[in-house]
Amino acid sequence: EGHEQYMQHDAHELNRILIDRLFEELKKSPALEREGKTLLRGGMEAFIRCLDVDFSSCRHESFFDLSFPVPMRGSTDVESALKEYTKEE
């Protein structure tokens, strides 16, 4: 564990390390652990509808972090990138 503090991490890896350590501390109190997960967990719904046959599927997923591309050109703010990520295909 001592050498880990000198390893290079990207922002996503750092976020996961911080969240994991936070949950380790919250485990000391079950009530705080539940609240922490409620505050930090997001939800996503994936819905697929087939246009050629009568079939649809809906899947709910929980997440603690969400990765989506932020373009290098044009609008580069997070809100625009999230709208692009969640638009209908």
Short mmCIF file of C-alpha atoms in Angstrom, two decimals:
data_model
loop_
_atom_site.label_atom_id
_atom_site.label_comp_id
_atom_site.label_asym_id
_atom_site.label_seq_id
_atom_site.Cartn_x
_atom_site.Cartn_y
_atom_site.Cartn_z
CA GLU A 1 0.00 0.00 0.00
CA GLY A 2 2.94 2.34 0.64
CA HIS A 3 4.09 2.30 -2.97
CA GLU A 4 0.56 2.94 -4.31
CA GLN A 5 0.69 6.56 -3.23
CA TYR A 6 3.48 7.14 -5.79
CA MET A 7 1.73 5.43 -8.72
CA GLN A 8 0.20 7.60 -11.42
CA HIS A 9 -3.58 7.37 -11.85
CA ASP A 10 -5.99 9.04 -14.21
CA ALA A 11 -9.02 10.94 -12.89
CA HIS A 12 -11.32 7.93 -13.20
CA GLU A 13 -8.94 5.67 -11.27
CA LEU A 14 -8.50 8.32 -8.59
CA ASN A 15 -12.28 8.66 -8.26
CA ARG A 16 -12.68 4.88 -7.83
CA ILE A 17 -9.93 4.80 -5.18
CA LEU A 18 -11.54 7.66 -3.26
CA ILE A 19 -15.03 6.10 -3.45
CA ASP A 20 -13.67 2.70 -2.35
CA ARG A 21 -11.87 4.23 0.62
CA LEU A 22 -14.96 6.24 1.54
CA PHE A 23 -17.08 3.07 1.55
CA GLU A 24 -14.48 1.32 3.70
CA GLU A 25 -14.93 4.07 6.29
CA LEU A 26 -18.72 4.08 5.96
CA LYS A 27 -18.87 0.32 6.63
CA LYS A 28 -18.18 1.15 10.26
CA SER A 29 -21.78 2.38 10.47
CA PRO A 30 -24.48 0.51 8.49
CA ALA A 31 -26.77 3.56 8.48
CA LEU A 32 -24.01 5.77 7.06
CA GLU A 33 -23.09 3.09 4.51
CA ARG A 34 -26.69 3.03 3.18
CA GLU A 35 -26.83 6.83 3.02
CA GLY A 36 -23.47 7.01 1.26
CA LYS A 37 -24.55 4.53 -1.40
CA THR A 38 -27.84 6.38 -1.87
CA LEU A 39 -26.08 9.72 -2.31
CA LEU A 40 -23.34 8.47 -4.64
CA ARG A 41 -25.22 5.92 -6.76
CA GLY A 42 -26.82 6.83 -10.04
CA GLY A 43 -29.25 4.91 -12.16
CA MET A 44 -29.60 4.33 -15.85
CA GLU A 45 -32.29 2.70 -17.92
CA ALA A 46 -31.43 1.06 -21.22
CA PHE A 47 -34.50 0.66 -23.44
CA ILE A 48 -34.43 -1.17 -26.76
CA ARG A 49 -37.37 -1.39 -29.13
CA CYS A 50 -37.10 -3.41 -32.32
CA LEU A 51 -38.68 -1.71 -35.33
CA ASP A 52 -39.02 -4.89 -37.42
CA VAL A 53 -40.69 -7.19 -34.87
CA ASP A 54 -42.83 -6.65 -31.80
CA PHE A 55 -40.08 -6.75 -29.17
CA SER A 56 -38.82 -4.37 -26.52
CA SER A 57 -36.46 -4.69 -23.58
CA CYS A 58 -35.82 -2.45 -20.59
CA ARG A 59 -32.84 -2.89 -18.28
CA HIS A 60 -32.09 -0.86 -15.12
CA GLU A 61 -28.47 -0.43 -14.04
CA SER A 62 -26.88 1.24 -11.03
CA PHE A 63 -23.52 2.96 -11.21
CA PHE A 64 -21.11 4.94 -9.07
CA ASP A 65 -19.35 6.52 -12.01
CA LEU A 66 -20.33 7.11 -15.60
CA SER A 67 -17.90 7.40 -18.51
CA PHE A 68 -18.93 9.31 -21.58
CA PRO A 69 -16.90 11.12 -24.24
CA VAL A 70 -16.42 14.88 -24.09
CA PRO A 71 -15.57 16.15 -27.60
CA MET A 72 -12.31 18.01 -28.18
CA ARG A 73 -13.92 20.45 -30.61
CA GLY A 74 -17.14 22.42 -30.54
CA SER A 75 -19.13 22.37 -27.33
CA THR A 76 -16.93 20.77 -24.67
CA ASP A 77 -19.00 21.29 -21.53
CA VAL A 78 -20.17 18.30 -19.52
CA GLU A 79 -23.87 19.14 -19.84
CA SER A 80 -23.71 19.07 -23.67
CA ALA A 81 -21.70 15.84 -23.61
CA LEU A 82 -24.26 14.22 -21.29
CA LYS A 83 -27.13 15.29 -23.58
CA GLU A 84 -25.29 13.74 -26.53
CA TYR A 85 -24.69 10.53 -24.54
CA THR A 86 -28.37 10.19 -23.59
CA LYS A 87 -30.02 11.15 -26.88
CA GLU A 88 -32.18 8.65 -28.73
CA GLU A 89 -30.54 6.71 -31.50
#
